[in-house]
Coordinates of C-alpha atoms and ligand atoms in Angstrom, one line a residue:
X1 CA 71.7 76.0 34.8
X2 CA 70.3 73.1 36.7
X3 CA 71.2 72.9 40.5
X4 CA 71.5 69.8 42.6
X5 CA 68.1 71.1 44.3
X6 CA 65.8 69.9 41.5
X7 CA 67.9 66.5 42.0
X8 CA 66.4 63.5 44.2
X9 CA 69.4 61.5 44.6
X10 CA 68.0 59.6 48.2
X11 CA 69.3 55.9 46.6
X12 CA 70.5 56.9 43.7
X13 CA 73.8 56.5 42.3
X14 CA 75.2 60.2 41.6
X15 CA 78.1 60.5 39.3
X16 CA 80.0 64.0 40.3
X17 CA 83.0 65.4 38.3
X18 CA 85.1 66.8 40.8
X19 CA 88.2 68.6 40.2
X20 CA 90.6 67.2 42.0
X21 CA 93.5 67.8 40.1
X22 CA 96.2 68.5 43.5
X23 CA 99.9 68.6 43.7
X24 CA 101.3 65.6 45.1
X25 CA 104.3 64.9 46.8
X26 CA 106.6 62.5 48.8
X27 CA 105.2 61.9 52.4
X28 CA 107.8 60.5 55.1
X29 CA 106.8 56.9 54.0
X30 CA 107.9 57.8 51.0
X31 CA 104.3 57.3 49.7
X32 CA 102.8 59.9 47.3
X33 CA 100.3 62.1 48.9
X34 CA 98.6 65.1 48.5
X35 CA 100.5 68.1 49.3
X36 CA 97.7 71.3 48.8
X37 CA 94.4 69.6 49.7
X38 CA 92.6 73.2 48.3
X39 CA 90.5 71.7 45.6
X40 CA 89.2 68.7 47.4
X41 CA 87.6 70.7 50.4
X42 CA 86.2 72.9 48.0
X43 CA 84.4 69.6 46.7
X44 CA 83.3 68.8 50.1
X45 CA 80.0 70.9 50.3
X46 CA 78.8 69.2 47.2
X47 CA 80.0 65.6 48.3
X48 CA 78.7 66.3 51.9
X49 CA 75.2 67.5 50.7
X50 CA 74.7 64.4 48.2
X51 CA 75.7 62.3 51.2
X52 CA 73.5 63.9 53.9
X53 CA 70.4 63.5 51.3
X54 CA 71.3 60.0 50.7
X55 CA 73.2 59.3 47.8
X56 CA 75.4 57.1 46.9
X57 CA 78.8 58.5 45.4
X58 CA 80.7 57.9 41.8
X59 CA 83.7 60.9 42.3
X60 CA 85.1 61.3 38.8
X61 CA 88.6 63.3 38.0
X62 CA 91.3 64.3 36.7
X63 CA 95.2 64.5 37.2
X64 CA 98.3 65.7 35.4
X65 CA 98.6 64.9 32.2
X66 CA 98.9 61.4 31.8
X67 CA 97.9 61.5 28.0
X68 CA 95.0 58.6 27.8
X69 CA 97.5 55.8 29.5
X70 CA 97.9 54.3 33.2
X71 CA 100.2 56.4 34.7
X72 CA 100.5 55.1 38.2
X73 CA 102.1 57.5 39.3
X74 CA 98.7 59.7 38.4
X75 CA 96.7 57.4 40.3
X76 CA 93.8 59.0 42.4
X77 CA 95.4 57.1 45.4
X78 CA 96.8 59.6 47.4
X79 CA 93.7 61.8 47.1
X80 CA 91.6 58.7 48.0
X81 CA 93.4 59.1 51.4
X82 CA 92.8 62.7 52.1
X83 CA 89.2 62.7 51.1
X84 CA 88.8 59.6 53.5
X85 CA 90.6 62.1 56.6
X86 CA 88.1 64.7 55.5
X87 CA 84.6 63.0 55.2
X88 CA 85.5 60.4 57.5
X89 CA 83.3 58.4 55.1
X90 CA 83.7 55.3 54.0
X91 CA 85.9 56.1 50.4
X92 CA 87.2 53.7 48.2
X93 CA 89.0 53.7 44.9
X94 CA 88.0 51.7 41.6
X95 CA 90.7 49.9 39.5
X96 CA 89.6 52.1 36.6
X97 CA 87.6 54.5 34.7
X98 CA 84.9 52.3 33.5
X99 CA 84.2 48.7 32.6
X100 CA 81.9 45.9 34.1
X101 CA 83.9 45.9 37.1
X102 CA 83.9 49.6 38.4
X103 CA 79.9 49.3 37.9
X104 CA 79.5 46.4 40.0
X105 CA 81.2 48.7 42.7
X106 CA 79.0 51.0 41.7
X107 CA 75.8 49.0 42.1
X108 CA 77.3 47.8 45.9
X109 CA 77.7 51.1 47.1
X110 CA 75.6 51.8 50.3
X111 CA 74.3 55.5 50.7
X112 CA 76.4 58.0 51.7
X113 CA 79.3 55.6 50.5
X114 CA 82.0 57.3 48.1
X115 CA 83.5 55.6 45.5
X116 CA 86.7 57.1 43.3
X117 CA 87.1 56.1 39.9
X118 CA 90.5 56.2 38.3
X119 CA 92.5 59.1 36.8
X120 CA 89.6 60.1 33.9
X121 CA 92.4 60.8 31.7
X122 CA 93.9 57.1 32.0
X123 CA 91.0 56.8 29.2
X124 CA 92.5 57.9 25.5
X125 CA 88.7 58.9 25.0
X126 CA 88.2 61.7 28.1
X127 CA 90.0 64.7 25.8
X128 CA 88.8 63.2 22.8
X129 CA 85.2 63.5 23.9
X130 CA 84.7 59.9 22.9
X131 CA 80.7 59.0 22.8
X132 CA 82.0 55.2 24.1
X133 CA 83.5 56.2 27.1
X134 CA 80.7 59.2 27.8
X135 CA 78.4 55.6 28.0
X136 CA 80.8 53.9 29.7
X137 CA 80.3 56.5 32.6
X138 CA 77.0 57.0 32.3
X139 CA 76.4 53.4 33.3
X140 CA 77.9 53.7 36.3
X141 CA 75.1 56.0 37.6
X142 CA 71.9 57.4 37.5
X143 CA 72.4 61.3 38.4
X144 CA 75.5 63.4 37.0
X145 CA 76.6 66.3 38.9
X146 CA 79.0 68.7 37.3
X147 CA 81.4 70.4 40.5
X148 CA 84.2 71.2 38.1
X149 CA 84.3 74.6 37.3
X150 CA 88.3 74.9 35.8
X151 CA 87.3 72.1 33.0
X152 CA 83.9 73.5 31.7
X153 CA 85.1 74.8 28.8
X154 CA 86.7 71.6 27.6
X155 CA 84.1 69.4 26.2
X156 CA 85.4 66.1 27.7
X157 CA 83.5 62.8 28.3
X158 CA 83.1 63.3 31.9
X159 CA 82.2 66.9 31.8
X160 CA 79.9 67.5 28.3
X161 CA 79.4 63.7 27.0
X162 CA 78.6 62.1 30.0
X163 CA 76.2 65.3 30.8
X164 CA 73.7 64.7 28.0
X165 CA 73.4 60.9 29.0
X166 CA 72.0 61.3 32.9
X167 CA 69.6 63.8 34.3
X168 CA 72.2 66.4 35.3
X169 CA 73.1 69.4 37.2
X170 CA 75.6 71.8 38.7
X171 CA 77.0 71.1 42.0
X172 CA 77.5 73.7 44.7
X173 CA 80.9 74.9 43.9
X174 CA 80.1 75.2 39.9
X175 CA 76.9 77.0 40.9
X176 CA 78.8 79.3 43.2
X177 CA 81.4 80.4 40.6
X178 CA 79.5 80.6 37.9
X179 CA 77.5 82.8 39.6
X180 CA 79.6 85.1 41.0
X181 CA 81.7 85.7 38.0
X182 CA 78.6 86.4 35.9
X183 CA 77.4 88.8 39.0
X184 CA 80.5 90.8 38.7
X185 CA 80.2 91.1 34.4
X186 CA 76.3 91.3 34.2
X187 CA 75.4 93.7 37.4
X188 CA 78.7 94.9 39.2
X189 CA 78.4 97.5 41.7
X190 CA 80.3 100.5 40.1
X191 CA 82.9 101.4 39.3
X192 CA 84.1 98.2 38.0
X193 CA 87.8 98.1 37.5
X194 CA 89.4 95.0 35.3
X195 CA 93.0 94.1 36.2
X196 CA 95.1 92.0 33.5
X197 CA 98.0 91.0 33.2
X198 CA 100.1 87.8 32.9
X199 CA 102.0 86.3 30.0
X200 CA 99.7 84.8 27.5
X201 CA 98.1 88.1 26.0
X202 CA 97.3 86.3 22.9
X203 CA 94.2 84.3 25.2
X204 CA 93.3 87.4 27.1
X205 CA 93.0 89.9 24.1
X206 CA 89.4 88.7 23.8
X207 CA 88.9 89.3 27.6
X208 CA 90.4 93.2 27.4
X209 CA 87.7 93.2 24.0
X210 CA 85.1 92.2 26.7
X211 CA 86.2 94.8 29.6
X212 CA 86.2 97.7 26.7
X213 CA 82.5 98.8 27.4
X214 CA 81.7 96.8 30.5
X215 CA 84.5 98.1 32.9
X216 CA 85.1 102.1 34.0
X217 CA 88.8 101.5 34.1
X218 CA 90.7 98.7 32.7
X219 CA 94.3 98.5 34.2
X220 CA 96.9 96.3 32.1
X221 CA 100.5 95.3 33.2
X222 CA 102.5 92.2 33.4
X223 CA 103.8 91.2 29.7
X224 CA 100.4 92.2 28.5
X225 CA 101.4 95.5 28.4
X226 CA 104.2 95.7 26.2
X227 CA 102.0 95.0 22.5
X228 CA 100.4 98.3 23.8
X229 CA 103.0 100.0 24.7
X230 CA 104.1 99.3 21.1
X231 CA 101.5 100.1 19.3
X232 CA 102.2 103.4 20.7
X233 CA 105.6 103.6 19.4
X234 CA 107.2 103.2 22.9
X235 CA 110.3 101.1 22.5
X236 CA 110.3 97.4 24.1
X237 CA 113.5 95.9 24.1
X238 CA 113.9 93.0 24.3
X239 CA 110.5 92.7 26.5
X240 CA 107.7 89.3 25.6
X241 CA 106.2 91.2 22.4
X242 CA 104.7 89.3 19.6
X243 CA 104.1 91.4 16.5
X244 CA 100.5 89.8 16.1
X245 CA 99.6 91.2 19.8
X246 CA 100.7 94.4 18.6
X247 CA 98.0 94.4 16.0
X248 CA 95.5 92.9 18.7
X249 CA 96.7 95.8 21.2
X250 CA 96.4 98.7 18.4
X251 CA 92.5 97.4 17.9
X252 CA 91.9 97.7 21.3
X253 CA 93.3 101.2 21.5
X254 CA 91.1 102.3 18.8
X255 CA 88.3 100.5 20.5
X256 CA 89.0 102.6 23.9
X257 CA 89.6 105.5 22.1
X258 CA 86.1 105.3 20.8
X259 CA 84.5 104.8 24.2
X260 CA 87.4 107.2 26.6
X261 CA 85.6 109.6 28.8
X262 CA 87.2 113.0 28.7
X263 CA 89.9 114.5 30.8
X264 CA 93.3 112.9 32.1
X265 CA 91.7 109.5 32.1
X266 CA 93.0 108.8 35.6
X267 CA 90.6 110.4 38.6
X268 CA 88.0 108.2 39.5
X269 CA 85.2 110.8 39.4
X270 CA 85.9 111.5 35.4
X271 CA 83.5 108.4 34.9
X272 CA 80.7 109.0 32.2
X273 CA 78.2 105.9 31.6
X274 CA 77.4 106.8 28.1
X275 CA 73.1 106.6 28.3
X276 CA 71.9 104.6 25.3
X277 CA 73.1 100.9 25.1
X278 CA 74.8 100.6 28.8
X279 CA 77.9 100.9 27.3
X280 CA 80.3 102.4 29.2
X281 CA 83.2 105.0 29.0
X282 CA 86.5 102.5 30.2
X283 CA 89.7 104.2 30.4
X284 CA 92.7 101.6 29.4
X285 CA 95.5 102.2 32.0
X286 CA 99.0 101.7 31.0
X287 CA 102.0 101.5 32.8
X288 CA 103.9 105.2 33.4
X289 CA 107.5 103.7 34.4
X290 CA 108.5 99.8 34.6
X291 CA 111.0 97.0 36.7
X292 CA 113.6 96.4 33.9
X293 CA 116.1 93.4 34.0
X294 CA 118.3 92.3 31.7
X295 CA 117.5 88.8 31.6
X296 CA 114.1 86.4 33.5
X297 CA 116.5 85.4 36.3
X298 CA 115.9 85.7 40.5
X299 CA 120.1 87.6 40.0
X300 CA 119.8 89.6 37.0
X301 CA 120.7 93.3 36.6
X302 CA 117.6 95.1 37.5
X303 CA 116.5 99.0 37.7
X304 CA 113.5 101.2 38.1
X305 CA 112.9 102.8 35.0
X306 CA 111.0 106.0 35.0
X307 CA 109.5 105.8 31.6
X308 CA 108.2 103.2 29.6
X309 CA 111.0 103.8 26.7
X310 CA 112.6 100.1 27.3
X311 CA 116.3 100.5 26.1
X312 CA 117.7 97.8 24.2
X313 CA 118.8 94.7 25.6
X314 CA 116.5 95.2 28.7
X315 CA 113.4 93.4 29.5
X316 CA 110.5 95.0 31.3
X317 CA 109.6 92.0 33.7
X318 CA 107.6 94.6 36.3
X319 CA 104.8 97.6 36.9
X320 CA 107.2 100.5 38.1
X321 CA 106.5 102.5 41.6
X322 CA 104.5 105.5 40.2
X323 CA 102.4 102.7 38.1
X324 CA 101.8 100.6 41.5
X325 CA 100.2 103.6 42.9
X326 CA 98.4 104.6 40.7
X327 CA 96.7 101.3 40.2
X328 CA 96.1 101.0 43.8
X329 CA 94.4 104.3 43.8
X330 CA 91.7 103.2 41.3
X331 CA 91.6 99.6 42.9
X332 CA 90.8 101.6 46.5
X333 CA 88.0 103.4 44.8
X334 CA 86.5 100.5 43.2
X335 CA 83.0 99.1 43.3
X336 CA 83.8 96.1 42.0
X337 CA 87.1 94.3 40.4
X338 CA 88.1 91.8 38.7
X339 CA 91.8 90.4 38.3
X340 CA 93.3 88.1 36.1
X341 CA 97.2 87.5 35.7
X342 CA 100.0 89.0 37.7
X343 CA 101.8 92.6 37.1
X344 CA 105.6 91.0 36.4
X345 CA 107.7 87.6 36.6
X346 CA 106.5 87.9 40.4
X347 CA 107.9 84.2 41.2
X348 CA 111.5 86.5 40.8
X349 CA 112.3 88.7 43.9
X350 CA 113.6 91.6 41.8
X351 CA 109.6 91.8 40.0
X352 CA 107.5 90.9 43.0
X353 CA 106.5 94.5 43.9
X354 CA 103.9 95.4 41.4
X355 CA 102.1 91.9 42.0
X356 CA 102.7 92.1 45.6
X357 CA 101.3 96.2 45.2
X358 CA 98.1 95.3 43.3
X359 CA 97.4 92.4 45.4
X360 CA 97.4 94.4 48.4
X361 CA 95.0 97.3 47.1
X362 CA 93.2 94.3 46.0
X363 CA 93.4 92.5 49.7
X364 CA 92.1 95.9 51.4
X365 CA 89.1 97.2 48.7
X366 CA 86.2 97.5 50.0
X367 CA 84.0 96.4 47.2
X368 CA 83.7 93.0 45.8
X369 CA 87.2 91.2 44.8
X370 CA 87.0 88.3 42.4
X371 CA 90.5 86.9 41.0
X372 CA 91.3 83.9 38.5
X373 CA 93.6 82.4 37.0
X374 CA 96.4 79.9 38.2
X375 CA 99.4 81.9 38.9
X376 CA 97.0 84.8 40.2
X377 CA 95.7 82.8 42.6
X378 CA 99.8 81.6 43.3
X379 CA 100.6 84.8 44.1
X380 CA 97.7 85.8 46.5
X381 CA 99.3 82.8 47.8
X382 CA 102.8 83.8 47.7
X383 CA 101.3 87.1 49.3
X384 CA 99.6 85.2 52.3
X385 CA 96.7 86.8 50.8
X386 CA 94.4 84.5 49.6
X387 CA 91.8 85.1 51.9
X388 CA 91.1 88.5 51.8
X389 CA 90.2 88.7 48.3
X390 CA 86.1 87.7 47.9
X391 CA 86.2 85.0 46.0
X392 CA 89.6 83.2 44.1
X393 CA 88.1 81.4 40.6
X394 CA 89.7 78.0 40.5
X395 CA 89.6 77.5 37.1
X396 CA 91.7 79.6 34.8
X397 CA 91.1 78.7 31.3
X398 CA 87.3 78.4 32.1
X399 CA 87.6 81.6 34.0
X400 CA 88.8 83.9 30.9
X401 CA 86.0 82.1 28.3
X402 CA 83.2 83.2 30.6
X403 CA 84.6 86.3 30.5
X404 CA 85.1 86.5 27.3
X405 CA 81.1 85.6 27.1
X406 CA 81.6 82.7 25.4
X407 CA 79.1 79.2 26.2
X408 CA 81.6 76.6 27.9
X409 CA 80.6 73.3 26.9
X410 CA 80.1 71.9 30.3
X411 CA 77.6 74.4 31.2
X412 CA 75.6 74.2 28.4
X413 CA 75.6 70.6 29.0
X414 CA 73.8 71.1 32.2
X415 CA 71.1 73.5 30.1
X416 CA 69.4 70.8 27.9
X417 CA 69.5 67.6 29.6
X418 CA 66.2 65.5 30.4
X419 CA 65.1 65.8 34.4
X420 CA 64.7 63.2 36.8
Ligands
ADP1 P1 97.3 83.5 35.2 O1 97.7 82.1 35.4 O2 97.0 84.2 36.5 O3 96.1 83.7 34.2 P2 99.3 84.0 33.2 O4 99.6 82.5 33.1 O5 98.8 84.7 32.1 O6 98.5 84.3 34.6 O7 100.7 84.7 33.5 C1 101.6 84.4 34.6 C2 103.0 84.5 34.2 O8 103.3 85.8 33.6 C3 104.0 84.4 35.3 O9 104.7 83.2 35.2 C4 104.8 85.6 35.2 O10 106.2 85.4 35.5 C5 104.7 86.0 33.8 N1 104.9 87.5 33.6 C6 104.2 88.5 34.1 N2 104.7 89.7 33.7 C7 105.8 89.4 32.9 C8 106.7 90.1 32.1 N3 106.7 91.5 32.2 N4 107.6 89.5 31.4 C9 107.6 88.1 31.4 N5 106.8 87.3 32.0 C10 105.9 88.0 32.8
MG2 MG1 99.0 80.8 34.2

């Protein structure tokens, strides 16, 4: 992957896809502005380094979901104004995507000048890839800089088309991801323990098929749990459980069986690397007991349940006690970890604990923390925790497909294009 070192962008127009997807608000003027500025000073190495070497700014992005029409209510406005408070550069915002207009902004911009095009997903053709629009962009510069990490695996017009028009590279925040997510898969300091959990276990089944070889232990809770738990013939209740991620979750098992090291499958010194291919022995970690509650509500009937034998009616929405400490033991010992999805419905009081458990063990290891993955990264948040973890993936989707090993199309993008 290309970096913006091998760039000379002194004069040059430099197209940069940021992500700059915030929340917005209501502000006392009843204006909408930005109410978690995160992602746009995360952007601001990149932006100030282009500007320091004498660029001239094109800021491309996202927001919501405005489904290829002006929503001005998605307008890049309110970001406009925080990015203005943060540089203290001169920013301004174009009246739209593309067209002959925005490019005759772009051709008056003065170095170190920043100009914001509109919402890219104001233009039907953004999703769809459309070669037009990936022109249209292209025309408003000379460089393309991809800082957008969390839409990399999407192959959009302003992250894959545009990227095989311009000389283009990675900025430093896609650089800095990229490489610390493939640091911890392709040489982590061991032991390397995986955390998953969360909702969608359909998309992570891939990632657990990844961790099955890679990681020493592999700890699952959250809802991802419960097809495993299944295919063991525990009972569920009435627990998130889709009959076609029980099939997924009984492969797996037969896939860890294969590589288990011997004994109890807990203590951290039972590790064997297996010699020959760098596979390694990864124990799968299920849950020993569980938070039950009758319904997904912040006030419904709740209990500890010592087993894992869900009885009807009951849904398990949380990682039990015994569970939470046994997951922070092998978190405490780790060389390495990575952690993708909470351990229970944590946004609900009742089913906080194992989320708030693991996120603490993960807080205090000493070994290299990496977590991704939206409501992860929430509830580090939620936590006050977010900034003792070593690095917090901003992009959730893109997050799991590199983990997964698979080529996102933004990055390959970046691979084959023609330098300046
Ligand atoms: P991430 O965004 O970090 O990848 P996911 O989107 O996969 O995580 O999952 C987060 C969601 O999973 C949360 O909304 C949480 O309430 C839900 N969740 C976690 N455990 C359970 C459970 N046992 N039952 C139902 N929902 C759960
Ligand atoms: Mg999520």
């Amino acid at each position: 992957m290309r970096s913006i070192d091998e760039l000379d962008v002194r004069g040059q127009r430099v197209l940069v896809r940021v992500d700059f997807n915030v929340p917005l608000g209501e502000g006392p003027d009843g204006r909408r502005m930005v109410t978690d500025d995160t992602r746009i000073r995360a952007a601001l190495p990149t932006i100030e380094e282009l500007r320091a070497r004498g660029a001239r700014l094109v800021l491309a992005s996202h927001l919501g979901r405005p489904k290829g029409k002006v929503v001005p209510e998605l307008s890049l406005e309110p970001v406009v104004s925080t990015l203005c408070q943060l540089t203290g550069a001169p920013v301004s915002l174009a009246p739209a995507v593309v067209g002959p207009a925005v490019r005759e902004l772009t051709e008056q911009l003065a170095e170190g000048e920043i100009l914001v095009l509109e919402n890219v997903r104001f233009e039907p053709g953004e999703t769809a890839n459309d070669p037009e629009l990936a022109h249209a962009l292209a025309e408003l510069a000379d460089l393309y800089v991809d800082d957008a990490f969390g839409t990399a695996h999407r192959a959009h017009a302003s992250t894959e088309g545009v990227a095989h028009l311009l000389p283009a590279a990675a900025g430093r925040l896609l650089e800095k991801e990229v490489k610390t997510l493939t640091g911890v898969l392709d040489h982590p300091a061991p032991p390397l323990i995986a955390i998953l959990g969360g909702a969608k276990v359909a998309d992570k089944i891939a990632v657990i098929d990844r961790f099955l070889g890679l990681a020493d232990a592999l700890l699952i809770g959250g809802a991802m749990c419960f097809p495993f738990l299944a295919a063991q013939g525990h009972a569920v209740g009435a627990s998130l459980c889709e009959d076609e991620d029980v099939d997924h979750a009984r492969h797996a098992l037969a896939r860890a069986a294969d590589c288990a090291p011997r004994g109890d499958g807990l203590a951290a010194d039972r590790r064997t690397a297996l010699p020959d291919d760098g596979t390694k022995a990864t124990r799968l970690c299920l849950p020993k007991d569980l938070v039950i509650g009758e319904s997904f509500a912040e006030d419904a009937p709740n209990r500890i349940l010592s087993s894992v034998e869900v009885p009807s009616g009951w849904m398990g929405l949380d990682i039990g006690p015994a569970t939470c400490e046994l997951y922070a033991r092998e978190i405490a010992a780790a060389g390495s970890v990575f952690w993708n999805g909470p351990m229970g419905a944590f946004e609900l009081t009742p089913f906080a604990a194992g989320t708030q458990a693991v996120a603490k063990a993960v807080a205090e290891a000493p070994g290299l923390t990496v977590v991704g993955g939206g409501d992860s990264a929430a509830a580090l948040v939620q936590f006050g925790l977010e900034d003792a973890v070593d690095y917090l993936s901003t992009g959730g989707g893109a997050t799991l497909e590199l983990v997964e090993g698979r080529v996102l199309p933004g990055l390959r993008a970046l691979d084959g294009a023609g330098v300046a």
